[in-house]
Short mmCIF file of C-alpha atoms and ligand atoms in Angstrom, two decimals:
data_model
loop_
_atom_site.label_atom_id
_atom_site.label_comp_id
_atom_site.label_asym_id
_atom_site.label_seq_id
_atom_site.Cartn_x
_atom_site.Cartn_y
_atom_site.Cartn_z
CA UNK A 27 0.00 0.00 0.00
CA UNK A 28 0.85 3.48 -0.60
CA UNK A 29 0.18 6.34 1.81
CA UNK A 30 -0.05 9.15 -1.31
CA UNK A 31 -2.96 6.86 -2.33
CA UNK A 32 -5.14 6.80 1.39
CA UNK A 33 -3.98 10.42 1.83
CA UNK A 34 -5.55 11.23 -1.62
CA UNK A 35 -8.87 9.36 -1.06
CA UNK A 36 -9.73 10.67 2.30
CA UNK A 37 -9.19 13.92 0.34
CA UNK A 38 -11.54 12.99 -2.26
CA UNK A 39 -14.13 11.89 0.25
CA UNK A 40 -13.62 8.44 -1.17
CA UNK A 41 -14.19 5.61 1.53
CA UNK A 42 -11.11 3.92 3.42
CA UNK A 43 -11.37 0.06 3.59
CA UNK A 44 -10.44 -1.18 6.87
CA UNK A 45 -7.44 -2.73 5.72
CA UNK A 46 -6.08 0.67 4.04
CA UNK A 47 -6.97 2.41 7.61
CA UNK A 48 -4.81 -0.60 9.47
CA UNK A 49 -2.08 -0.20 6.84
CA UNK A 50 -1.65 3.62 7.55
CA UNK A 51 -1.89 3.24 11.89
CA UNK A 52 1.02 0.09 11.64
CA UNK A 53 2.85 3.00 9.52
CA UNK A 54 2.41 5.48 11.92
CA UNK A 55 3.78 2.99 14.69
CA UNK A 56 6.53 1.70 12.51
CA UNK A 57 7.64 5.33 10.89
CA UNK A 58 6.81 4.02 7.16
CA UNK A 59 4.57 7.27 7.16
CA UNK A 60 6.06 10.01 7.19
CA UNK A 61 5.59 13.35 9.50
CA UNK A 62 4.40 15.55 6.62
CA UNK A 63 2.04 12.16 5.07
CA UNK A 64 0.73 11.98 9.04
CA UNK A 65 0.09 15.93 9.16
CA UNK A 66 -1.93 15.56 5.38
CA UNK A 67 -4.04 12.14 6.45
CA UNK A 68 -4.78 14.56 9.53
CA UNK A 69 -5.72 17.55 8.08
CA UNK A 70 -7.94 15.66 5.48
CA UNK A 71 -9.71 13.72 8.33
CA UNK A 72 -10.13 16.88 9.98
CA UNK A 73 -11.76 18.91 6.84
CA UNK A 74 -13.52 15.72 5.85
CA UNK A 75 -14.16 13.83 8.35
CA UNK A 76 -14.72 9.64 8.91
CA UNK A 77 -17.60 7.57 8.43
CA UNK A 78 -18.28 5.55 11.35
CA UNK A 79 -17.39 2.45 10.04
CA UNK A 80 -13.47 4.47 8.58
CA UNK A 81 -13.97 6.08 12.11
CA UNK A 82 -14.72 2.00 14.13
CA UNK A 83 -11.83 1.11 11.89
CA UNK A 84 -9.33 3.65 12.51
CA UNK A 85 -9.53 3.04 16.14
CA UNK A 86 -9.50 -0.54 16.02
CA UNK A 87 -6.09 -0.35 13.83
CA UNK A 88 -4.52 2.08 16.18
CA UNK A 89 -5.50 0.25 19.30
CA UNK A 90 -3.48 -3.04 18.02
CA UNK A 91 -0.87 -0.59 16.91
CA UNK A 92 0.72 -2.03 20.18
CA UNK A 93 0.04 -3.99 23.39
CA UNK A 94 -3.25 -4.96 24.16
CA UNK A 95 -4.14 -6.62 27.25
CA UNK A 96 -6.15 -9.55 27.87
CA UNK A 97 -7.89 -10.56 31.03
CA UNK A 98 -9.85 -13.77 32.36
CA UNK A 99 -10.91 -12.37 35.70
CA UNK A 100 -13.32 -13.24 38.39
CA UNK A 101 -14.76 -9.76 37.54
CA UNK A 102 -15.52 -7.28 35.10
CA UNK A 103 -12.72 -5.04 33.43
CA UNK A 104 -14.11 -1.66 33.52
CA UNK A 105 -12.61 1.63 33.44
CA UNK A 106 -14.17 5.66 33.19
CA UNK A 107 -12.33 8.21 30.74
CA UNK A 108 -13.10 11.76 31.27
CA UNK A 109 -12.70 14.60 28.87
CA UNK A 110 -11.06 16.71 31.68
CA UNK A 111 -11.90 19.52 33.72
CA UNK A 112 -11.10 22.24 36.28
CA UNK A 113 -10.69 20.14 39.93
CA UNK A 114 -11.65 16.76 38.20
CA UNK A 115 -10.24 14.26 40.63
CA UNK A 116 -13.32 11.15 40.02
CA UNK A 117 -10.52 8.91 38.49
CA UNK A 118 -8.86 8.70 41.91
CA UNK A 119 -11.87 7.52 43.86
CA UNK A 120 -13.76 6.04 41.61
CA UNK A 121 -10.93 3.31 40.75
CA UNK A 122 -9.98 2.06 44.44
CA UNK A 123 -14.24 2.16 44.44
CA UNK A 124 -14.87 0.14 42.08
CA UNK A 125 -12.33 -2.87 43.03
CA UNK A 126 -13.72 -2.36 46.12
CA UNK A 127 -17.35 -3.29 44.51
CA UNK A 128 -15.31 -6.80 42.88
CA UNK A 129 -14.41 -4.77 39.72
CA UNK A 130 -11.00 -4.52 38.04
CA UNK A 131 -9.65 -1.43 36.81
CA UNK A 132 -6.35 -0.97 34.73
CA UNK A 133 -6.68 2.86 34.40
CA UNK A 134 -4.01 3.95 32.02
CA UNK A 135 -4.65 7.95 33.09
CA UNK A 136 -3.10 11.13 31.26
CA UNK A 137 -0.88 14.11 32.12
CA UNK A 138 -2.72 18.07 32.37
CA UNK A 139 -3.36 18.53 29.19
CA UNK A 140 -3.61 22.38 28.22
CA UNK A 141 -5.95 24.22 30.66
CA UNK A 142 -6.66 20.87 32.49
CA UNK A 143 -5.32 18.63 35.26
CA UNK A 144 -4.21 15.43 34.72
CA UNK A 145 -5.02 12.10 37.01
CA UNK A 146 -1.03 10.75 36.57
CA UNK A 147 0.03 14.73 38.17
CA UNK A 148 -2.06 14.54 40.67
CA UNK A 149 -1.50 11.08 42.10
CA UNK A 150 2.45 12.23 41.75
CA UNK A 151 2.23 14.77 44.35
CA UNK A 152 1.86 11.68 46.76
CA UNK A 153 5.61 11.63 47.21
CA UNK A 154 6.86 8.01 45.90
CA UNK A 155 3.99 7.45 44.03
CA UNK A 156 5.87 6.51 40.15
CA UNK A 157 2.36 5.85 37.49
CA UNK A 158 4.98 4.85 34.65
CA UNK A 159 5.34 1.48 34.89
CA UNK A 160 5.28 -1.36 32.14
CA UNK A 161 1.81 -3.30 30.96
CA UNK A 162 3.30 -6.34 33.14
CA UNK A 163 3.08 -4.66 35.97
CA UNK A 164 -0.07 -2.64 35.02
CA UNK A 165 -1.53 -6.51 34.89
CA UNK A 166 -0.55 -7.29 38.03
CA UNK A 167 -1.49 -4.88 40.31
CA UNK A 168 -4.63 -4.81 39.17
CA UNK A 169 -5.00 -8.44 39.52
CA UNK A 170 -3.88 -8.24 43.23
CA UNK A 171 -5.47 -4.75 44.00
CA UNK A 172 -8.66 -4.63 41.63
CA UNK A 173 -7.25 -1.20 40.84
CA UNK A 174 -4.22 0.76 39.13
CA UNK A 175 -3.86 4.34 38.14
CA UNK A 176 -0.86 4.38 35.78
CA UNK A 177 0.58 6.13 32.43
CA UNK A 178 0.47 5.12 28.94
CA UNK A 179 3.67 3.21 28.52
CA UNK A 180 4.98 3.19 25.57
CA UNK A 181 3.71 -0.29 24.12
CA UNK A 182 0.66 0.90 24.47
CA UNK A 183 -0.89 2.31 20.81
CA UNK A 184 2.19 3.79 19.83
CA UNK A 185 0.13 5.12 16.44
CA UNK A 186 -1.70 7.19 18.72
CA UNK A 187 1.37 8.67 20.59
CA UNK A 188 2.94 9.53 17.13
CA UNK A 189 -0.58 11.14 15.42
CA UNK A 190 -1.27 13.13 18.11
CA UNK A 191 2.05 15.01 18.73
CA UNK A 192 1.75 15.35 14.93
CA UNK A 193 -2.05 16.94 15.71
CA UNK A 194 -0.76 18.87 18.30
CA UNK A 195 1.59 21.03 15.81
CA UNK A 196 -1.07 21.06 12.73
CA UNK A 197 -4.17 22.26 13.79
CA UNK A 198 -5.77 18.94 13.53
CA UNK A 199 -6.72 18.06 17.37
CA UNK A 200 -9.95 19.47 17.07
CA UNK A 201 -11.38 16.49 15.01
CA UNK A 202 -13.55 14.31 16.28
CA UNK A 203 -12.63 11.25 14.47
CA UNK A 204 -9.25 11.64 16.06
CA UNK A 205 -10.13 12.53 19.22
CA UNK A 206 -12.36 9.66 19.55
CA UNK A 207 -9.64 7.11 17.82
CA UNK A 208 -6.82 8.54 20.48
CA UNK A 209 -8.64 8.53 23.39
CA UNK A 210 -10.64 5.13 22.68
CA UNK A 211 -7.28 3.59 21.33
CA UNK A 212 -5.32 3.75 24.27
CA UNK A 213 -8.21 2.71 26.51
CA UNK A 214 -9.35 -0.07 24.82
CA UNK A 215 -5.63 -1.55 24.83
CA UNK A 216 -6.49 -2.25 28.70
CA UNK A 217 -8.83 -4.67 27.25
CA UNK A 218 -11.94 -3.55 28.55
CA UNK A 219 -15.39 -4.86 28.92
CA UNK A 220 -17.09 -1.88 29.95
CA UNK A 221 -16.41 2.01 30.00
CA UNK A 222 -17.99 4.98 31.15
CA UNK A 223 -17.60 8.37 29.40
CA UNK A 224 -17.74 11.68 31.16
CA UNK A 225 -18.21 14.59 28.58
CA UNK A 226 -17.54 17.97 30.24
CA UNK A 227 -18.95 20.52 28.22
CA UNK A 228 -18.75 24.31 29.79
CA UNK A 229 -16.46 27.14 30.17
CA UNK A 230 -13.53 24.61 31.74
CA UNK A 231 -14.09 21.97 29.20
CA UNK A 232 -12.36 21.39 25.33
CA UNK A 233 -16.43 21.20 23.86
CA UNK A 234 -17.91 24.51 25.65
CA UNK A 235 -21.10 24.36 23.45
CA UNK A 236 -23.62 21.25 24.27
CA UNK A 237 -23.88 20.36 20.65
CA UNK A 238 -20.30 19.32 19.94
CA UNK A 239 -20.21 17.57 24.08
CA UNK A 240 -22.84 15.68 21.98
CA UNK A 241 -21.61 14.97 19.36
CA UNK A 242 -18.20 13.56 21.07
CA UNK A 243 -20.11 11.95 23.32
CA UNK A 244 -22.09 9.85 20.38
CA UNK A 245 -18.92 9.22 18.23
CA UNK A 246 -17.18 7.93 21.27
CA UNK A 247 -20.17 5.70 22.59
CA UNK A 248 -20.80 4.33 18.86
CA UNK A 249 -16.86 3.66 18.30
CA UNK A 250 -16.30 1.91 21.49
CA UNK A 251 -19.32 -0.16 21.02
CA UNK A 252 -18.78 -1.03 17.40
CA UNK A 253 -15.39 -2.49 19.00
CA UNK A 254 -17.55 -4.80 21.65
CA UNK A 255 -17.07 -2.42 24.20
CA UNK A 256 -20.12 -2.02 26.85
CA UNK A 257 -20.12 1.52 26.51
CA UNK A 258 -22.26 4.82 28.15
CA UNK A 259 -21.60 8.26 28.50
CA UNK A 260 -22.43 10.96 30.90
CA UNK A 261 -22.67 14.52 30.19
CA UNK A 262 -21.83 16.81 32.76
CA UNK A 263 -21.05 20.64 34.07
CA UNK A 264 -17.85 22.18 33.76
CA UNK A 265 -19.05 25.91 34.24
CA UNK A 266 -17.75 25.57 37.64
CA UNK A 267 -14.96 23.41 39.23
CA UNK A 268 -16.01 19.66 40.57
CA UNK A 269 -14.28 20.86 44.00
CA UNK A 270 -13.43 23.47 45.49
CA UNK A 271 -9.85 23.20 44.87
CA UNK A 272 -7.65 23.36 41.53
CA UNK A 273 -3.71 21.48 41.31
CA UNK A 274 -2.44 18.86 42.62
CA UNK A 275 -1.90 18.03 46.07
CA UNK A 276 -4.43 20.20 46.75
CA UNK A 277 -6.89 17.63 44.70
CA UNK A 278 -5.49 15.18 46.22
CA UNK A 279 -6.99 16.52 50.07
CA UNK A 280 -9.99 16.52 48.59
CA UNK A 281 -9.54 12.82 47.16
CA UNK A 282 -8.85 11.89 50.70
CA UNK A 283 -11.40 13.72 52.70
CA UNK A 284 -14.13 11.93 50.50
CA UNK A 285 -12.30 8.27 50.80
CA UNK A 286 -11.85 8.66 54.59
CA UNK A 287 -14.05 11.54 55.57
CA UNK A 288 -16.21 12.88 57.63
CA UNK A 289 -15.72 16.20 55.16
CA UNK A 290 -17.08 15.07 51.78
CA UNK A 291 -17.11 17.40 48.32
CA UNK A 292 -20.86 16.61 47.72
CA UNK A 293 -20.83 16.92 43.87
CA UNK A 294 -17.51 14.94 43.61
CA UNK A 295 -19.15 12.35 45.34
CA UNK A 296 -22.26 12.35 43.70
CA UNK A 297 -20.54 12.46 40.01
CA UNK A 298 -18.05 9.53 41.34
CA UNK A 299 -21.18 7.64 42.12
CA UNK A 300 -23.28 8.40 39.20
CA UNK A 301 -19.85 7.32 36.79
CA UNK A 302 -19.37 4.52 38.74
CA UNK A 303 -23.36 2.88 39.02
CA UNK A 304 -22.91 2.83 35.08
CA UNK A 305 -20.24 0.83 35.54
CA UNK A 306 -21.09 -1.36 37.75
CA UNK A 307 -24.86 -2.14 36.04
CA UNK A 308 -22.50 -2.51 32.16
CA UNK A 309 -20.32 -5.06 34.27
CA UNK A 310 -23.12 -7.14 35.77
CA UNK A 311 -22.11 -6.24 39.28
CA UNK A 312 -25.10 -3.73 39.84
CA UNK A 313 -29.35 -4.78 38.93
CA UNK A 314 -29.21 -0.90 37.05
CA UNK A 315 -26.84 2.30 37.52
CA UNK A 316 -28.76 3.33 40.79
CA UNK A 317 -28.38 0.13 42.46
CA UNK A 318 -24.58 0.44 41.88
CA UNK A 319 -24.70 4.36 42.73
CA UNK A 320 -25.62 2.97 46.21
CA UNK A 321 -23.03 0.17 46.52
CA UNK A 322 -20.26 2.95 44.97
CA UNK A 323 -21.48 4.94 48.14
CA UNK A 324 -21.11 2.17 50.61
CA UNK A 325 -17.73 1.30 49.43
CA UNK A 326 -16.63 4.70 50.14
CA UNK A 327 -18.63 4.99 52.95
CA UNK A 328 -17.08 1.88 54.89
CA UNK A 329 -13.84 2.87 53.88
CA UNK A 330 -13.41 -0.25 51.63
CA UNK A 331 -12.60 2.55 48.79
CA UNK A 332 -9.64 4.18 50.86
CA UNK A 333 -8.19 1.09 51.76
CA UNK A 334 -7.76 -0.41 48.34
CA UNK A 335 -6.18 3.09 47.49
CA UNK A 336 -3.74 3.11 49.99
CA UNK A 337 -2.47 -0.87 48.93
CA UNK A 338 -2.33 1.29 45.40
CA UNK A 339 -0.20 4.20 46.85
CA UNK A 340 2.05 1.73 48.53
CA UNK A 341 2.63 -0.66 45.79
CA UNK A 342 3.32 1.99 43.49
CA UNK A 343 6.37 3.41 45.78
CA UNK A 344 4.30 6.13 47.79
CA UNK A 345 3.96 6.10 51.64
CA UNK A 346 2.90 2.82 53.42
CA UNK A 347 1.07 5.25 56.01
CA UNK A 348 -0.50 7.56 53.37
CA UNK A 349 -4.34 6.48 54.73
CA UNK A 350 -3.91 7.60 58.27
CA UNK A 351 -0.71 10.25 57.98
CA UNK A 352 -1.93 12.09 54.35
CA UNK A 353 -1.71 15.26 55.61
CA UNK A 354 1.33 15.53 57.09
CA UNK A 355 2.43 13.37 53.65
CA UNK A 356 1.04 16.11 50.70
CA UNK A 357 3.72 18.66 50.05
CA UNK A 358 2.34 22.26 51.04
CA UNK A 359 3.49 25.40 49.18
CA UNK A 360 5.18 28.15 51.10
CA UNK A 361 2.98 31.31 49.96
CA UNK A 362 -0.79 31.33 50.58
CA UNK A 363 -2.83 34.30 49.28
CA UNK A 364 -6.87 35.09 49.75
CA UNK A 365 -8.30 36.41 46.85
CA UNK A 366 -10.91 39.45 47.25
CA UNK A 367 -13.64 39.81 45.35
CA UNK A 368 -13.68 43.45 43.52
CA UNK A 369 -17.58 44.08 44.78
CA UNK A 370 -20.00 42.14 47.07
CA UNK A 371 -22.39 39.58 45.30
CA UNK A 372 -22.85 36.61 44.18
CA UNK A 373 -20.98 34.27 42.02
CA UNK A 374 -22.71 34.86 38.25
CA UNK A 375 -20.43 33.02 35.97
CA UNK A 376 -16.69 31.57 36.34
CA UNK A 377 -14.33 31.42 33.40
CA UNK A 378 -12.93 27.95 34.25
CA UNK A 379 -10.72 27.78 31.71
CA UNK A 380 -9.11 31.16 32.75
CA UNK A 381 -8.58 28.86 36.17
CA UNK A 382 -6.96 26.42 34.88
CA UNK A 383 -4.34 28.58 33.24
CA UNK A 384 -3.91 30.42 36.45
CA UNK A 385 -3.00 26.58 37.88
CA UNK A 386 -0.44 26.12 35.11
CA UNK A 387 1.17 29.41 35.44
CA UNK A 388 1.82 28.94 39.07
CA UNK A 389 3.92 25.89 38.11
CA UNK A 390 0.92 23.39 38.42
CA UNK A 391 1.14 22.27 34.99
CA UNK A 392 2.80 22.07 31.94
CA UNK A 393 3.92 25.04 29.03
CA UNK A 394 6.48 22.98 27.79
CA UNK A 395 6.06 18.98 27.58
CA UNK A 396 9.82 19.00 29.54
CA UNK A 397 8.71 21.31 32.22
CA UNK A 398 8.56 19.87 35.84
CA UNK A 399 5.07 20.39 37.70
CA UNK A 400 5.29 22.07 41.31
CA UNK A 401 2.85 19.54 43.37
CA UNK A 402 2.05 21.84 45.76
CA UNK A 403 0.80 24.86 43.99
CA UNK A 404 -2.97 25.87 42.43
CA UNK A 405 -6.35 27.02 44.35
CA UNK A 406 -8.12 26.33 47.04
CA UNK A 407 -11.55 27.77 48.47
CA UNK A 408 -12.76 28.10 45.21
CA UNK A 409 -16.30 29.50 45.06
CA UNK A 410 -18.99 28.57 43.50
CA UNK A 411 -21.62 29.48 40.90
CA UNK A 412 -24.29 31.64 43.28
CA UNK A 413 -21.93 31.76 46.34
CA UNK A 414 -21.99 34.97 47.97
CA UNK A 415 -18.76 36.56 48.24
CA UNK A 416 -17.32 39.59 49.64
CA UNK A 417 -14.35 41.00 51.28
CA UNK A 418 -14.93 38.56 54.36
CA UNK A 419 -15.86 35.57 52.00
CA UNK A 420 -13.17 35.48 49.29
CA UNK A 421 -13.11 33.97 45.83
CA UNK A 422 -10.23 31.50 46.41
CA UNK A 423 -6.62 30.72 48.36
CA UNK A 424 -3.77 30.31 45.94
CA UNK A 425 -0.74 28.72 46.66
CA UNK A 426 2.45 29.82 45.24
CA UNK A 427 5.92 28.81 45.11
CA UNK A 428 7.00 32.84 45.26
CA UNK A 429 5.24 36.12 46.00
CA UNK A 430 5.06 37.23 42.61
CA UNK A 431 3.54 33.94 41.49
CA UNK A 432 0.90 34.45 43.84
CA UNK A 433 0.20 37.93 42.79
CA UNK A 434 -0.27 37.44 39.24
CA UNK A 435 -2.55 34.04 40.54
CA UNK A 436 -4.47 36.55 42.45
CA UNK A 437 -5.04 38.65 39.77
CA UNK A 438 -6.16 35.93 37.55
CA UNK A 439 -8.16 34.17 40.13
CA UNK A 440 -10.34 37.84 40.08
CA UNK A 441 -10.55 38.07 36.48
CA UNK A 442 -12.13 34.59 35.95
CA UNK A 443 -15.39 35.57 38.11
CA UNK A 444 -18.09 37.09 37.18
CA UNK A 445 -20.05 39.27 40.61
CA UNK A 446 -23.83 39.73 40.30
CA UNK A 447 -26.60 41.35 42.74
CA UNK A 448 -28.83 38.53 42.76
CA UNK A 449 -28.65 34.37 42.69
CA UNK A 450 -28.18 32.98 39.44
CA UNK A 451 -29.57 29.45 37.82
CA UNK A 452 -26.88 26.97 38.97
CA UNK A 453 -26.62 24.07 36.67
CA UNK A 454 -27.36 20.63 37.08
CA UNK A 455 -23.86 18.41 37.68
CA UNK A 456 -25.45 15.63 34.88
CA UNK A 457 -27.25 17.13 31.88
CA UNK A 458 -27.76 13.31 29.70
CA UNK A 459 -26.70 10.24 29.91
CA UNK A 460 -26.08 8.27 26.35
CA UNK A 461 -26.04 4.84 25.71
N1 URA B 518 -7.22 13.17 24.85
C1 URA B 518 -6.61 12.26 24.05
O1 URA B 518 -6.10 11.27 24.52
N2 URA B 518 -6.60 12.48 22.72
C2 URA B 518 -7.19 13.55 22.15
O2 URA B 518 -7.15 13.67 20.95
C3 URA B 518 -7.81 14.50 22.99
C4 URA B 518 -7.82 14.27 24.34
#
């Protein structure tokens, strides 16, 4: 096969076979296709877009690009993706949940990507804690613990890896199609029997308009499905922040207070029990999604959930003690700041996205794919849509590695809300669920 000649028909809006589309994602793994072909086949995807069964195929061809896993369990292999967010920590409770429920969940997790957090960051600023670790070793933690929260190593579709840094520099990460083949092809290489989606569409998510949230959400539910995976997708709010915190360790307080409590964030837990009831009812573990809502609850409830997580933490190199000693474990930064509110009101509208760049800038994420992220930094206190605030109730604490970080955080932290007279309509946490 030639890559001129797939290149030219996706241009020409002629169909791909399946064997064409397998062709091109081996060449992508293999370097056979060039940079510039990989930037064209992109751009013409993009413009053109994929049918469903090109777009089923595509996927399928760059999952088996590399490793993919196979299980024979006494339970169901399930796992939850999320789009990402502003203080989106579900991955790290729901997981150690859902083993705790007889599940088992090989969660190969992402860095902060742009504006947003990622799941492998934030379980980092557990000092010790190491997510890159090899599919072997993937396989058997989760075998022993039900649950591990790892990277993508590099076995796992290395089409995908290639295609998207080659997105990332051609305008091209906006497609669907590709967005639904990179994000399904590395999950689906933990060889899963059942997924959950959560779609964040708002001013903090990558689709702020409903109709495209929809629209991803129907590609990714159709693709995963047409690859015999039990799939469902949720989509949810992301005018405001999950919690009331934004980085990393500081995510990770939150994480803790809901696995051991009494202090709970009420819409993380109700969004990590919603996410994980699908799961549970698509694995057979739960009669429908609110029956396993409720045993999601109990696990965290009876502390089943935190234990699990802290075998997790250990095996993967963090602190034996991190269940009972976490916060004397989390690193803490060494200038706090309150952030006033310019008038007295209430909360009308927050720019999450604008929040999520404030976290990066403070050191909390990445500019640069080589730059180091400062655990410790990002908000806290954050308040939410309809909160009343004033110069005794602030809009947020940052925490900054240096005085002038926390200045300009300050400053950015005010810009991103939006002060109104009266109580405005706060949105609901779960607008649809597909299926
Ligand atoms: N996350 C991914 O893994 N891939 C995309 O294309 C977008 C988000």
């Amino acid at each position: 096969m030639d890559a001129r000649v797939i290149i030219t028909k996706l241009r020409d809006e002629e169909h791909l076979s399946a064997e064409e589309l397998a062709w091109f994602a081996q060449g992508l793994a293999s370097g056979v296709v060039t940079d510039a072909q990989a930037g064209a086949f992109a751009m013409a995807a993009l413009l053109n877009g994929l049918v469903r069964d090109e777009r089923v195929a595509l996927t399928r061809a760059m999952r088996d690009s590399g490793q993919v896993l196979h299980w024979d369990m006494p339970g169901p292999v399930l796992d939850k993706h999320s789009t990402g967010g502003i203080g989106d920590c579900v991955s790290l409770v729901l997981a150690p949940a859902l083993a705790a429920c007889g599940a088992y969940v090989p969660m190969i997790s992402g860095r902060g990507l742009g504006h947003t957090g990622g799941t492998l960051d934030k379980l980092e600023a557990i000092p010790g804690y190491r997510g890159e670790v090899d599919t072997e070793r993937l396989s058997r933690i989760t075998r022993e613990l039900g649950c591990a929260i790892v990277g993508a190593s590099s076995d796992i579709a290395p089409a995908d890896k290639r295609l998207y840094a080659i997105r990332d520099v051609t305008g091209t990460v906006e497609s669907i199609d590709l967005i639904t083949a990179s994000i399904l092809s590395k999950k689906l290489a933990a060889g899963l029997e059942g997924l959950v989606l959560d779609v964040k569409v708002g001013s903090g998510a990558f689709m702020v308009e409903m109709e495209e949230a929809e629209e991803l959400a129907e590609a990714l539910v159709e693709t995963a499905q047409g690859l015999g995976c039990m799939t469902t997708a949720l989509i949810t709010d992301m005018n405001q922040p999950l919690i009331s915190s934004a980085g990393n360790a500081v995510e990770v307080i939150e994480v803790m207070e809901a696995l051991t409590g009494p202090q709970v964030s009420a819409p993380l837990w109700d969004l990590t029990c919603a996410l994980g009831g699908e799961l549970l009812a698509l694995g057979g573990l739960a009669a429908d999604a609110a029956d396993g809502a409720g045993r999601i609850g109990m696990a965290l409830q009876t502390g089943a959930a935190a234990e699990r997580f802290g075998r997790m933490v250990t095996e993967l190199g963090g602190p034996a003690d991190f269940i009972d000693r976490w916060r004397d474990r989390l690193p803490a930064a060494p200038v706090q700041r309150e952030v006033m509110p310019l008038a007295t009101g209430r909360v009308a509208a927050i720019d999450c996205h604008a929040l999520g760049l404030a976290v990066v800038d403070l050191g909390g994420g990445r500019k640069r794919e080589t730059d180091r992220v400062n655990p410790s930094v990002g908000l806290t206190g954050l308040a939410m849509l309809g909160d009343q605030v004033s110069p005794d109730l602030p809009l947020a604490v940052v925490h900054a590695a240096t005085p002038d970080q926390a200045d300009a955080a300050v400053a950015a932290v005010r810009a991103a809300y939006t002060i109104g007279p009266t109580a405005c309509a706060v949105p609901p946490l779960i607008y649809k669920r597909l299926r």
